[in-house]
């Protein structure tokens, strides 16, 4: 069994990853290794931000480490909010404010609001070698929030082939189709080789 540091302070991400990677991988959370600070995510790509976080965790703790970064890319907004998804409405990282700003930005456009979620996982192994894994799910943004599960933009995003938002799905349903689940599945396969 692999034990890996997941360099995130996001409880929702920790829970999703633990459910998908079990029982092959046991996650070490930042609190388990007295890892207290997160680096500034100042790259202009999700790959760059994922690597910043993974490198920081590896350097701070000396353990095999992975981190992720996710972007919601809306085609009518030329890919925005993109790499700024978590800070779309400002540095306070407020999910509700981000959703409200997205709806305001899309109010001048006709439906459908074609979008995709893209997650990149950066993994640094025990030798310090870096690996990247990507998961994408296509879908659309709806004009009102639906559902109470999940976080971020989940209440606005309906994946292709579904009529429910991520926030209306159970954790099991979301973990079957989500961008993070797809990236984590690739990562898990890599670790099992």
PDB file of C-alpha atoms in Angstrom:
ATOM      1  CA  UNK A   1       0.000   0.000   0.000  1.00  0.00           C
ATOM      2  CA  UNK A   2       1.222   3.482  -0.902  1.00  0.00           C
ATOM      3  CA  UNK A   3       1.187   6.316   1.635  1.00  0.00           C
ATOM      4  CA  UNK A   4       1.210   9.709   0.001  1.00  0.00           C
ATOM      5  CA  UNK A   5       0.919  13.285   1.167  1.00  0.00           C
ATOM      6  CA  UNK A   6      -1.985  15.067  -0.506  1.00  0.00           C
ATOM      7  CA  UNK A   7      -0.908  18.711  -0.400  1.00  0.00           C
ATOM      8  CA  UNK A   8      -4.309  20.311   0.040  1.00  0.00           C
ATOM      9  CA  UNK A   9      -6.174  21.955   2.881  1.00  0.00           C
ATOM     10  CA  UNK A  10      -9.504  21.440   1.088  1.00  0.00           C
ATOM     11  CA  UNK A  11     -11.486  18.902   3.106  1.00  0.00           C
ATOM     12  CA  UNK A  12     -13.808  18.147   0.170  1.00  0.00           C
ATOM     13  CA  UNK A  13     -10.870  17.263  -2.078  1.00  0.00           C
ATOM     14  CA  UNK A  14      -9.361  15.084   0.679  1.00  0.00           C
ATOM     15  CA  UNK A  15     -12.628  13.146   1.023  1.00  0.00           C
ATOM     16  CA  UNK A  16     -13.072  12.678  -2.749  1.00  0.00           C
ATOM     17  CA  UNK A  17      -9.493  11.508  -3.221  1.00  0.00           C
ATOM     18  CA  UNK A  18      -9.607   9.137  -0.238  1.00  0.00           C
ATOM     19  CA  UNK A  19     -12.775   7.491  -1.574  1.00  0.00           C
ATOM     20  CA  UNK A  20     -11.368   7.049  -5.082  1.00  0.00           C
ATOM     21  CA  UNK A  21      -7.843   5.934  -4.148  1.00  0.00           C
ATOM     22  CA  UNK A  22      -8.789   3.492  -1.355  1.00  0.00           C
ATOM     23  CA  UNK A  23      -7.747   0.817  -0.550  1.00  0.00           C
ATOM     24  CA  UNK A  24      -4.594   1.029  -2.657  1.00  0.00           C
ATOM     25  CA  UNK A  25      -3.430   4.383  -1.336  1.00  0.00           C
ATOM     26  CA  UNK A  26      -3.593   5.860   2.146  1.00  0.00           C
ATOM     27  CA  UNK A  27      -3.613   9.627   2.140  1.00  0.00           C
ATOM     28  CA  UNK A  28      -1.505  11.621   4.539  1.00  0.00           C
ATOM     29  CA  UNK A  29      -3.111  14.985   5.154  1.00  0.00           C
ATOM     30  CA  UNK A  30      -1.126  18.153   5.890  1.00  0.00           C
ATOM     31  CA  UNK A  31      -2.209  18.008   9.556  1.00  0.00           C
ATOM     32  CA  UNK A  32      -0.680  14.512   9.863  1.00  0.00           C
ATOM     33  CA  UNK A  33       2.811  15.857   9.132  1.00  0.00           C
ATOM     34  CA  UNK A  34       2.591  19.351  10.632  1.00  0.00           C
ATOM     35  CA  UNK A  35       2.430  20.919   7.171  1.00  0.00           C
ATOM     36  CA  UNK A  36       0.797  24.277   7.807  1.00  0.00           C
ATOM     37  CA  UNK A  37       1.337  26.701   4.957  1.00  0.00           C
ATOM     38  CA  UNK A  38       0.364  26.604   1.313  1.00  0.00           C
ATOM     39  CA  UNK A  39       2.375  28.261  -1.439  1.00  0.00           C
ATOM     40  CA  UNK A  40       1.170  31.119  -3.592  1.00  0.00           C
ATOM     41  CA  UNK A  41      -0.499  29.716  -6.695  1.00  0.00           C
ATOM     42  CA  UNK A  42       0.818  32.200  -9.215  1.00  0.00           C
ATOM     43  CA  UNK A  43       1.250  30.071 -12.343  1.00  0.00           C
ATOM     44  CA  UNK A  44      -0.817  30.869 -15.405  1.00  0.00           C
ATOM     45  CA  UNK A  45      -1.797  27.228 -16.014  1.00  0.00           C
ATOM     46  CA  UNK A  46      -3.453  24.539 -13.898  1.00  0.00           C
ATOM     47  CA  UNK A  47      -0.425  22.321 -14.552  1.00  0.00           C
ATOM     48  CA  UNK A  48       1.837  25.035 -13.149  1.00  0.00           C
ATOM     49  CA  UNK A  49      -0.259  25.536 -10.011  1.00  0.00           C
ATOM     50  CA  UNK A  50      -0.491  21.791  -9.356  1.00  0.00           C
ATOM     51  CA  UNK A  51       3.300  21.538  -9.637  1.00  0.00           C
ATOM     52  CA  UNK A  52       3.831  24.525  -7.323  1.00  0.00           C
ATOM     53  CA  UNK A  53       1.741  22.841  -4.619  1.00  0.00           C
ATOM     54  CA  UNK A  54       3.275  19.381  -5.077  1.00  0.00           C
ATOM     55  CA  UNK A  55       6.835  20.740  -5.047  1.00  0.00           C
ATOM     56  CA  UNK A  56       6.112  22.763  -1.927  1.00  0.00           C
ATOM     57  CA  UNK A  57       4.690  19.729  -0.108  1.00  0.00           C
ATOM     58  CA  UNK A  58       7.600  17.547  -1.175  1.00  0.00           C
ATOM     59  CA  UNK A  59      10.170  20.134  -0.092  1.00  0.00           C
ATOM     60  CA  UNK A  60       8.457  20.821   3.248  1.00  0.00           C
ATOM     61  CA  UNK A  61       7.890  17.195   4.241  1.00  0.00           C
ATOM     62  CA  UNK A  62      10.308  15.090   2.180  1.00  0.00           C
ATOM     63  CA  UNK A  63       7.539  12.634   1.322  1.00  0.00           C
ATOM     64  CA  UNK A  64       6.109  11.441  -1.989  1.00  0.00           C
ATOM     65  CA  UNK A  65       3.455  14.047  -2.587  1.00  0.00           C
ATOM     66  CA  UNK A  66       0.693  14.989  -4.950  1.00  0.00           C
ATOM     67  CA  UNK A  67      -1.454  18.049  -5.447  1.00  0.00           C
ATOM     68  CA  UNK A  68      -4.120  19.063  -7.881  1.00  0.00           C
ATOM     69  CA  UNK A  69      -5.458  22.153  -9.508  1.00  0.00           C
ATOM     70  CA  UNK A  70      -8.793  22.494 -11.245  1.00  0.00           C
ATOM     71  CA  UNK A  71     -10.179  24.945 -13.757  1.00  0.00           C
ATOM     72  CA  UNK A  72     -13.708  25.535 -14.923  1.00  0.00           C
ATOM     73  CA  UNK A  73     -13.435  26.639 -18.546  1.00  0.00           C
ATOM     74  CA  UNK A  74     -16.515  28.272 -20.093  1.00  0.00           C
ATOM     75  CA  UNK A  75     -16.339  28.577 -23.862  1.00  0.00           C
ATOM     76  CA  UNK A  76     -18.442  31.791 -24.109  1.00  0.00           C
ATOM     77  CA  UNK A  77     -15.991  33.421 -21.697  1.00  0.00           C
ATOM     78  CA  UNK A  78     -12.946  32.346 -23.717  1.00  0.00           C
ATOM     79  CA  UNK A  79     -12.052  29.695 -21.153  1.00  0.00           C
ATOM     80  CA  UNK A  80     -12.619  31.835 -18.053  1.00  0.00           C
ATOM     81  CA  UNK A  81     -12.600  31.561 -15.133  1.00  0.00           C
ATOM     82  CA  UNK A  82      -9.898  28.996 -15.979  1.00  0.00           C
ATOM     83  CA  UNK A  83      -6.820  29.035 -13.782  1.00  0.00           C
ATOM     84  CA  UNK A  84      -8.499  31.712 -11.638  1.00  0.00           C
ATOM     85  CA  UNK A  85     -11.560  29.552 -10.859  1.00  0.00           C
ATOM     86  CA  UNK A  86     -11.005  29.464  -7.090  1.00  0.00           C
ATOM     87  CA  UNK A  87     -10.394  33.220  -6.949  1.00  0.00           C
ATOM     88  CA  UNK A  88     -12.794  34.362  -9.666  1.00  0.00           C
ATOM     89  CA  UNK A  89     -14.663  36.778  -7.385  1.00  0.00           C
ATOM     90  CA  UNK A  90     -11.567  37.821  -5.424  1.00  0.00           C
ATOM     91  CA  UNK A  91      -8.916  36.486  -3.110  1.00  0.00           C
ATOM     92  CA  UNK A  92     -11.367  35.441  -0.380  1.00  0.00           C
ATOM     93  CA  UNK A  93     -12.032  32.138  -2.233  1.00  0.00           C
ATOM     94  CA  UNK A  94     -15.772  32.308  -1.549  1.00  0.00           C
ATOM     95  CA  UNK A  95     -17.556  29.639  -3.602  1.00  0.00           C
ATOM     96  CA  UNK A  96     -20.925  31.406  -3.573  1.00  0.00           C
ATOM     97  CA  UNK A  97     -19.425  34.697  -4.746  1.00  0.00           C
ATOM     98  CA  UNK A  98     -17.584  32.842  -7.524  1.00  0.00           C
ATOM     99  CA  UNK A  99     -20.839  31.238  -8.698  1.00  0.00           C
ATOM    100  CA  UNK A 100     -22.677  34.552  -8.597  1.00  0.00           C
ATOM    101  CA  UNK A 101     -19.961  36.275 -10.623  1.00  0.00           C
ATOM    102  CA  UNK A 102     -20.027  33.464 -13.188  1.00  0.00           C
ATOM    103  CA  UNK A 103     -23.803  33.766 -13.600  1.00  0.00           C
ATOM    104  CA  UNK A 104     -23.495  37.547 -13.959  1.00  0.00           C
ATOM    105  CA  UNK A 105     -20.805  37.144 -16.639  1.00  0.00           C
ATOM    106  CA  UNK A 106     -22.986  34.672 -18.550  1.00  0.00           C
ATOM    107  CA  UNK A 107     -26.207  36.703 -18.294  1.00  0.00           C
ATOM    108  CA  UNK A 108     -25.564  38.374 -21.670  1.00  0.00           C
ATOM    109  CA  UNK A 109     -25.123  35.054 -23.482  1.00  0.00           C
ATOM    110  CA  UNK A 110     -27.722  32.587 -24.729  1.00  0.00           C
ATOM    111  CA  UNK A 111     -27.835  29.005 -23.482  1.00  0.00           C
ATOM    112  CA  UNK A 112     -26.219  26.566 -23.736  1.00  0.00           C
ATOM    113  CA  UNK A 113     -23.193  27.687 -21.770  1.00  0.00           C
ATOM    114  CA  UNK A 114     -20.772  24.999 -22.916  1.00  0.00           C
ATOM    115  CA  UNK A 115     -18.084  24.354 -20.342  1.00  0.00           C
ATOM    116  CA  UNK A 116     -15.654  21.798 -19.040  1.00  0.00           C
ATOM    117  CA  UNK A 117     -13.935  21.011 -15.787  1.00  0.00           C
ATOM    118  CA  UNK A 118     -10.259  20.120 -16.045  1.00  0.00           C
ATOM    119  CA  UNK A 119      -8.152  18.757 -13.201  1.00  0.00           C
ATOM    120  CA  UNK A 120      -4.408  18.209 -13.309  1.00  0.00           C
ATOM    121  CA  UNK A 121      -2.662  16.134 -10.659  1.00  0.00           C
ATOM    122  CA  UNK A 122       1.053  16.677 -10.117  1.00  0.00           C
ATOM    123  CA  UNK A 123       2.855  13.834  -8.359  1.00  0.00           C
ATOM    124  CA  UNK A 124       6.415  13.874  -7.063  1.00  0.00           C
ATOM    125  CA  UNK A 125       7.673  10.388  -6.290  1.00  0.00           C
ATOM    126  CA  UNK A 126      10.245   9.277  -3.732  1.00  0.00           C
ATOM    127  CA  UNK A 127      13.057  10.007  -6.233  1.00  0.00           C
ATOM    128  CA  UNK A 128      11.848  13.556  -6.784  1.00  0.00           C
ATOM    129  CA  UNK A 129      10.584  12.810 -10.298  1.00  0.00           C
ATOM    130  CA  UNK A 130       7.507  14.716 -11.449  1.00  0.00           C
ATOM    131  CA  UNK A 131       4.453  13.206 -13.160  1.00  0.00           C
ATOM    132  CA  UNK A 132       1.236  14.821 -14.441  1.00  0.00           C
ATOM    133  CA  UNK A 133      -2.251  13.315 -14.864  1.00  0.00           C
ATOM    134  CA  UNK A 134      -5.272  15.057 -16.384  1.00  0.00           C
ATOM    135  CA  UNK A 135      -9.009  14.535 -16.108  1.00  0.00           C
ATOM    136  CA  UNK A 136     -11.621  16.390 -18.154  1.00  0.00           C
ATOM    137  CA  UNK A 137     -15.413  16.321 -18.072  1.00  0.00           C
ATOM    138  CA  UNK A 138     -17.459  18.275 -20.602  1.00  0.00           C
ATOM    139  CA  UNK A 139     -20.826  19.778 -19.764  1.00  0.00           C
ATOM    140  CA  UNK A 140     -22.735  23.011 -19.444  1.00  0.00           C
ATOM    141  CA  UNK A 141     -23.455  25.777 -16.944  1.00  0.00           C
ATOM    142  CA  UNK A 142     -27.094  26.284 -16.015  1.00  0.00           C
ATOM    143  CA  UNK A 143     -28.666  29.611 -14.997  1.00  0.00           C
ATOM    144  CA  UNK A 144     -29.571  28.707 -11.402  1.00  0.00           C
ATOM    145  CA  UNK A 145     -27.967  26.766  -8.585  1.00  0.00           C
ATOM    146  CA  UNK A 146     -29.298  23.258  -7.991  1.00  0.00           C
ATOM    147  CA  UNK A 147     -28.261  20.808  -5.292  1.00  0.00           C
ATOM    148  CA  UNK A 148     -26.507  20.994  -1.948  1.00  0.00           C
ATOM    149  CA  UNK A 149     -23.676  18.469  -2.273  1.00  0.00           C
ATOM    150  CA  UNK A 150     -20.183  19.193  -3.497  1.00  0.00           C
ATOM    151  CA  UNK A 151     -18.424  22.554  -3.555  1.00  0.00           C
ATOM    152  CA  UNK A 152     -17.109  25.196  -5.924  1.00  0.00           C
ATOM    153  CA  UNK A 153     -19.185  25.400  -9.095  1.00  0.00           C
ATOM    154  CA  UNK A 154     -20.872  21.995  -8.610  1.00  0.00           C
ATOM    155  CA  UNK A 155     -24.363  23.501  -8.216  1.00  0.00           C
ATOM    156  CA  UNK A 156     -24.125  25.079 -11.685  1.00  0.00           C
ATOM    157  CA  UNK A 157     -22.413  22.333 -13.708  1.00  0.00           C
ATOM    158  CA  UNK A 158     -24.307  19.582 -15.537  1.00  0.00           C
ATOM    159  CA  UNK A 159     -21.971  17.007 -17.129  1.00  0.00           C
ATOM    160  CA  UNK A 160     -22.729  15.770 -20.653  1.00  0.00           C
ATOM    161  CA  UNK A 161     -25.122  12.833 -20.625  1.00  0.00           C
ATOM    162  CA  UNK A 162     -26.744  13.867 -17.323  1.00  0.00           C
ATOM    163  CA  UNK A 163     -29.653  16.090 -16.307  1.00  0.00           C
ATOM    164  CA  UNK A 164     -28.411  16.689 -12.764  1.00  0.00           C
ATOM    165  CA  UNK A 165     -25.697  19.011 -11.508  1.00  0.00           C
ATOM    166  CA  UNK A 166     -22.677  17.666  -9.645  1.00  0.00           C
ATOM    167  CA  UNK A 167     -24.265  19.128  -6.484  1.00  0.00           C
ATOM    168  CA  UNK A 168     -27.400  17.007  -7.026  1.00  0.00           C
ATOM    169  CA  UNK A 169     -25.386  13.794  -7.329  1.00  0.00           C
ATOM    170  CA  UNK A 170     -24.355  11.535  -4.487  1.00  0.00           C
ATOM    171  CA  UNK A 171     -20.637  11.319  -3.779  1.00  0.00           C
ATOM    172  CA  UNK A 172     -20.570   7.905  -5.452  1.00  0.00           C
ATOM    173  CA  UNK A 173     -22.263   9.231  -8.592  1.00  0.00           C
ATOM    174  CA  UNK A 174     -19.955  12.242  -8.810  1.00  0.00           C
ATOM    175  CA  UNK A 175     -16.855  10.131  -8.204  1.00  0.00           C
ATOM    176  CA  UNK A 176     -17.862   7.986 -11.167  1.00  0.00           C
ATOM    177  CA  UNK A 177     -17.899  10.851 -13.680  1.00  0.00           C
ATOM    178  CA  UNK A 178     -15.990  13.864 -12.354  1.00  0.00           C
ATOM    179  CA  UNK A 179     -12.825  15.447 -13.714  1.00  0.00           C
ATOM    180  CA  UNK A 180     -10.984  14.828 -10.442  1.00  0.00           C
ATOM    181  CA  UNK A 181     -12.103  11.195 -10.437  1.00  0.00           C
ATOM    182  CA  UNK A 182     -10.766  10.746 -13.972  1.00  0.00           C
ATOM    183  CA  UNK A 183      -7.393  12.269 -13.082  1.00  0.00           C
ATOM    184  CA  UNK A 184      -7.213  10.229  -9.865  1.00  0.00           C
ATOM    185  CA  UNK A 185      -8.037   7.022 -11.776  1.00  0.00           C
ATOM    186  CA  UNK A 186      -5.071   7.634 -14.096  1.00  0.00           C
ATOM    187  CA  UNK A 187      -2.885   8.390 -11.088  1.00  0.00           C
ATOM    188  CA  UNK A 188      -4.021   5.217  -9.301  1.00  0.00           C
ATOM    189  CA  UNK A 189      -3.304   3.090 -12.397  1.00  0.00           C
ATOM    190  CA  UNK A 190       0.163   4.612 -12.620  1.00  0.00           C
ATOM    191  CA  UNK A 191       0.908   3.770  -8.985  1.00  0.00           C
ATOM    192  CA  UNK A 192      -0.267   0.184  -9.469  1.00  0.00           C
ATOM    193  CA  UNK A 193       2.113  -0.468 -12.386  1.00  0.00           C
TER     194      UNK A 193
END
